[in-house]
GROMACS .gro file of C-alpha atoms in nm:
model
  198
    1MET     CA    1  -5.267  -3.992   6.770
    2SER     CA    2  -5.350  -3.621   6.963
    3GLY     CA    3  -5.730  -3.587   7.062
    4PRO     CA    4  -6.028  -3.395   7.011
    5ARG     CA    5  -5.997  -3.011   7.034
    6VAL     CA    6  -6.178  -2.905   7.297
    7GLY     CA    7  -6.156  -2.532   7.382
    8VAL     CA    8  -6.325  -2.378   7.751
    9LEU     CA    9  -6.530  -2.073   7.755
   10ALA     CA   10  -6.220  -1.848   7.932
   11LEU     CA   11  -6.489  -1.513   7.994
   12GLN     CA   12  -6.479  -1.585   8.385
   13GLY     CA   13  -6.492  -1.932   8.621
   14ASP     CA   14  -6.256  -2.268   8.657
   15THR     CA   15  -6.116  -2.221   8.366
   16ARG     CA   16  -5.776  -2.345   8.479
   17GLU     CA   17  -5.887  -2.608   8.622
   18HIS     CA   18  -6.111  -2.695   8.324
   19LEU     CA   19  -5.788  -2.729   8.127
   20ALA     CA   20  -5.597  -2.950   8.311
   21ALA     CA   21  -5.879  -3.236   8.320
   22LEU     CA   22  -5.928  -3.240   7.980
   23GLU     CA   23  -5.624  -3.359   7.919
   24GLU     CA   24  -5.599  -3.639   8.162
   25ALA     CA   25  -5.880  -3.671   8.016
   26GLY     CA   26  -5.678  -3.689   7.662
   27ALA     CA   27  -5.775  -3.377   7.496
   28GLU     CA   28  -5.630  -3.142   7.355
   29PRO     CA   29  -5.726  -2.800   7.522
   30MET     CA   30  -5.734  -2.483   7.458
   31THR     CA   31  -5.909  -2.137   7.595
   32VAL     CA   32  -6.208  -1.943   7.386
   33ARG     CA   33  -6.248  -1.563   7.384
   34ARG     CA   34  -6.357  -1.510   7.019
   35ARG     CA   35  -6.527  -1.574   6.726
   36SER     CA   36  -6.163  -1.748   6.589
   37GLU     CA   37  -6.080  -1.967   6.862
   38LEU     CA   38  -6.498  -2.088   6.886
   39ASP     CA   39  -6.484  -2.215   6.466
   40SER     CA   40  -6.163  -2.380   6.557
   41VAL     CA   41  -6.343  -2.640   6.868
   42ASP     CA   42  -6.484  -2.988   6.774
   43ALA     CA   43  -6.642  -2.927   7.056
   44LEU     CA   44  -6.669  -2.624   7.451
   45VAL     CA   45  -6.714  -2.643   7.746
   46LEU     CA   46  -6.881  -2.429   7.997
   47PRO     CA   47  -6.771  -2.367   8.325
   48GLY     CA   48  -6.937  -2.188   8.644
   49GLY     CA   49  -6.907  -1.792   8.743
   50GLU     CA   50  -7.263  -1.611   8.770
   51SER     CA   51  -7.478  -1.742   8.511
   52THR     CA   52  -7.548  -1.341   8.395
   53ALA     CA   53  -7.205  -1.193   8.399
   54MET     CA   54  -7.153  -1.534   8.153
   55SER     CA   55  -7.343  -1.427   7.938
   56HIS     CA   56  -7.407  -1.094   7.853
   57LEU     CA   57  -6.982  -1.143   7.867
   58LEU     CA   58  -7.084  -1.349   7.510
   59ALA     CA   59  -7.288  -1.147   7.433
   60ASP     CA   60  -6.955  -0.843   7.444
   61PHE     CA   61  -6.701  -1.085   7.288
   62GLU     CA   62  -6.991  -1.087   7.020
   63LEU     CA   63  -7.037  -1.562   7.088
   64LEU     CA   64  -7.412  -1.520   7.226
   65GLU     CA   65  -7.495  -1.639   6.895
   66PRO     CA   66  -7.249  -1.820   6.670
   67LEU     CA   67  -7.251  -1.999   7.031
   68ARG     CA   68  -7.634  -2.085   6.994
   69ALA     CA   69  -7.578  -2.196   6.646
   70ARG     CA   70  -7.269  -2.391   6.702
   71LEU     CA   71  -7.466  -2.575   6.900
   72ALA     CA   72  -7.732  -2.639   6.717
   73GLU     CA   73  -7.571  -2.766   6.450
   74GLY     CA   74  -7.442  -3.080   6.674
   75LEU     CA   75  -7.191  -2.874   6.870
   76PRO     CA   76  -7.085  -3.149   7.174
   77ALA     CA   77  -7.002  -2.924   7.435
   78TYR     CA   78  -7.045  -2.953   7.844
   79GLY     CA   79  -7.185  -2.680   8.095
   80ALA     CA   80  -7.114  -2.713   8.438
   81CYS     CA   81  -7.246  -2.529   8.741
   82ALA     CA   82  -7.388  -2.106   8.543
   83GLY     CA   83  -7.234  -2.367   8.237
   84MET     CA   84  -7.551  -2.605   8.289
   85ILE     CA   85  -7.751  -2.279   8.310
   86LEU     CA   86  -7.645  -2.079   8.019
   87LEU     CA   87  -7.669  -2.451   7.805
   88ALA     CA   88  -8.066  -2.472   7.947
   89SER     CA   89  -8.345  -2.415   7.669
   90GLU     CA   90  -8.540  -2.179   7.953
   91ILE     CA   91  -8.366  -2.102   8.328
   92GLU     CA   92  -8.632  -1.970   8.589
   93ASP     CA   93  -8.546  -1.685   8.856
   94ALA     CA   94  -8.325  -1.542   8.534
   95GLY     CA   95  -8.234  -1.213   8.709
   96ALA     CA   96  -8.338  -0.858   8.662
   97GLN     CA   97  -8.521  -0.692   8.365
   98GLY     CA   98  -8.182  -0.612   8.091
   99ARG     CA   99  -7.979  -0.768   8.304
  100ALA     CA  100  -8.120  -1.203   8.269
  101ALA     CA  101  -7.919  -1.505   8.179
  102LEU     CA  102  -7.966  -1.570   7.799
  103PRO     CA  103  -8.032  -2.004   7.787
  104LEU     CA  104  -7.799  -2.148   7.470
  105ARG     CA  105  -8.063  -2.348   7.386
  106GLY     CA  106  -7.849  -2.682   7.448
  107ILE     CA  107  -8.094  -2.861   7.568
  108ASP     CA  108  -8.391  -2.929   7.617
  109MET     CA  109  -8.469  -2.793   8.012
  110THR     CA  110  -8.579  -2.597   8.266
  111VAL     CA  111  -8.313  -2.516   8.532
  112ARG     CA  112  -8.331  -2.249   8.789
  113ARG     CA  113  -8.009  -2.057   8.971
  114ASN     CA  114  -7.909  -2.069   9.275
  115ALA     CA  115  -8.154  -2.353   9.327
  116PHE     CA  116  -8.026  -2.483   9.656
  117GLY     CA  117  -7.917  -2.116   9.816
  118ARG     CA  118  -7.668  -1.900   9.853
  119GLN     CA  119  -7.363  -1.959   9.939
  120VAL     CA  120  -7.280  -1.970  10.271
  121ASP     CA  121  -7.550  -2.274  10.156
  122SER     CA  122  -7.262  -2.470   9.918
  123PHE     CA  123  -7.214  -2.823  10.034
  124GLU     CA  124  -7.115  -3.159   9.833
  125GLY     CA  125  -7.172  -3.570   9.878
  126ASP     CA  126  -7.108  -3.844   9.688
  127ILE     CA  127  -7.399  -3.872   9.421
  128PRO     CA  128  -7.365  -4.227   9.233
  129PHE     CA  129  -7.369  -4.084   8.844
  130ALA     CA  130  -7.525  -4.272   8.569
  131GLY     CA  131  -7.278  -4.453   8.381
  132LEU     CA  132  -6.950  -4.446   8.586
  133ASP     CA  133  -6.971  -4.734   8.848
  134ASP     CA  134  -6.841  -4.620   9.175
  135PRO     CA  135  -7.017  -4.232   9.272
  136VAL     CA  136  -6.857  -3.902   9.188
  137ARG     CA  137  -6.789  -3.640   9.464
  138ALA     CA  138  -6.969  -3.344   9.393
  139VAL     CA  139  -6.928  -2.979   9.533
  140PHE     CA  140  -7.225  -2.768   9.453
  141ILE     CA  141  -7.164  -2.469   9.511
  142ARG     CA  142  -7.478  -2.186   9.435
  143ALA     CA  143  -7.623  -2.475   9.250
  144PRO     CA  144  -7.876  -2.476   9.023
  145TRP     CA  145  -8.141  -2.759   8.974
  146VAL     CA  146  -8.343  -2.956   8.699
  147GLU     CA  147  -8.688  -2.844   8.732
  148ARG     CA  148  -8.809  -3.025   8.397
  149THR     CA  149  -8.629  -3.233   8.130
  150GLY     CA  150  -8.795  -3.266   7.768
  151GLU     CA  151  -8.781  -3.558   7.530
  152GLY     CA  152  -8.485  -3.758   7.478
  153VAL     CA  153  -8.309  -3.586   7.787
  154GLN     CA  154  -8.122  -3.839   8.008
  155VAL     CA  155  -8.122  -3.794   8.401
  156LEU     CA  156  -7.726  -3.870   8.552
  157ALA     CA  157  -7.784  -3.766   8.812
  158ARG     CA  158  -8.026  -3.611   9.116
  159ALA     CA  159  -7.937  -3.445   9.454
  160ALA     CA  160  -8.116  -3.411   9.728
  161ASP     CA  161  -8.384  -3.613   9.542
  162HIS     CA  162  -8.314  -3.293   9.182
  163ILE     CA  163  -8.196  -3.339   8.874
  164VAL     CA  164  -7.801  -3.299   8.858
  165ALA     CA  165  -7.672  -3.358   8.569
  166VAL     CA  166  -7.781  -3.440   8.229
  167ARG     CA  167  -7.765  -3.562   7.931
  168GLN     CA  168  -7.918  -3.420   7.571
  169GLY     CA  169  -7.682  -3.648   7.214
  170SER     CA  170  -7.363  -3.475   7.274
  171VAL     CA  171  -7.411  -3.248   7.562
  172LEU     CA  172  -7.350  -3.276   7.926
  173ALA     CA  173  -7.432  -3.024   8.187
  174THR     CA  174  -7.421  -3.131   8.626
  175ALA     CA  175  -7.496  -2.854   8.883
  176PHE     CA  176  -7.130  -2.917   9.035
  177HIS     CA  177  -6.759  -2.919   9.004
  178PRO     CA  178  -6.614  -3.221   8.937
  179GLU     CA  179  -6.273  -2.992   8.808
  180VAL     CA  180  -6.182  -2.960   9.156
  181THR     CA  181  -6.249  -3.282   9.308
  182GLY     CA  182  -5.902  -3.453   9.083
  183ASP     CA  183  -6.236  -3.769   9.036
  184ARG     CA  184  -6.190  -3.642   8.605
  185ARG     CA  185  -6.423  -3.943   8.505
  186VAL     CA  186  -6.729  -3.708   8.418
  187HIS     CA  187  -6.432  -3.554   8.223
  188GLN     CA  188  -6.341  -3.827   8.062
  189LEU     CA  189  -6.737  -3.916   8.040
  190PHE     CA  190  -6.664  -3.619   7.828
  191VAL     CA  191  -6.413  -3.670   7.637
  192ASP     CA  192  -6.570  -4.018   7.541
  193ILE     CA  193  -6.865  -3.887   7.405
  194VAL     CA  194  -6.666  -3.557   7.155
  195ASN     CA  195  -6.471  -3.849   7.025
  196GLY     CA  196  -6.820  -4.084   6.974
  197ARG     CA  197  -6.705  -4.352   7.224
  198ARG     CA  198  -7.024  -4.264   7.458
   0.00000   0.00000   0.00000
């Protein structure tokens, strides 16, 4: 029996790494660039990249409103870094007027872009993650953090006293990039969520 069909938004970012991680976690991964592909998946991963560019590419590819609608209907989703920013209901420092990042409203939270600093401030470290026995190696690259969580949002991890991983129902988000470490537990958690096991 094959696993759930999990799409990876392939407009920008670590698409290949997420596809590999999902396959190792038991999913049937595929890239998503078109409405028909979005309509065919059981769940979606939004990778890292540049949140403003990604949100406007979503609009250019006519995926923004269909994706918002599917999320509102309960589509499981996982966002890493820029993906976390896009899944927010509100984005602090969203960008210049007319080119601001556009929230998908998948999780009731306020996220601050580039909160840990610029590219030169990128770092990695081991952080405890709720539901996982051992800490995860978290790679932060121009990473956001969560400034506010709404009711029903579970905080899964913190770094430097800031919220860096959350879950609301079947939607998961991390400020870091688990796809680059070889540790597949975050992707496995997401696939288990899609399968209704977690």
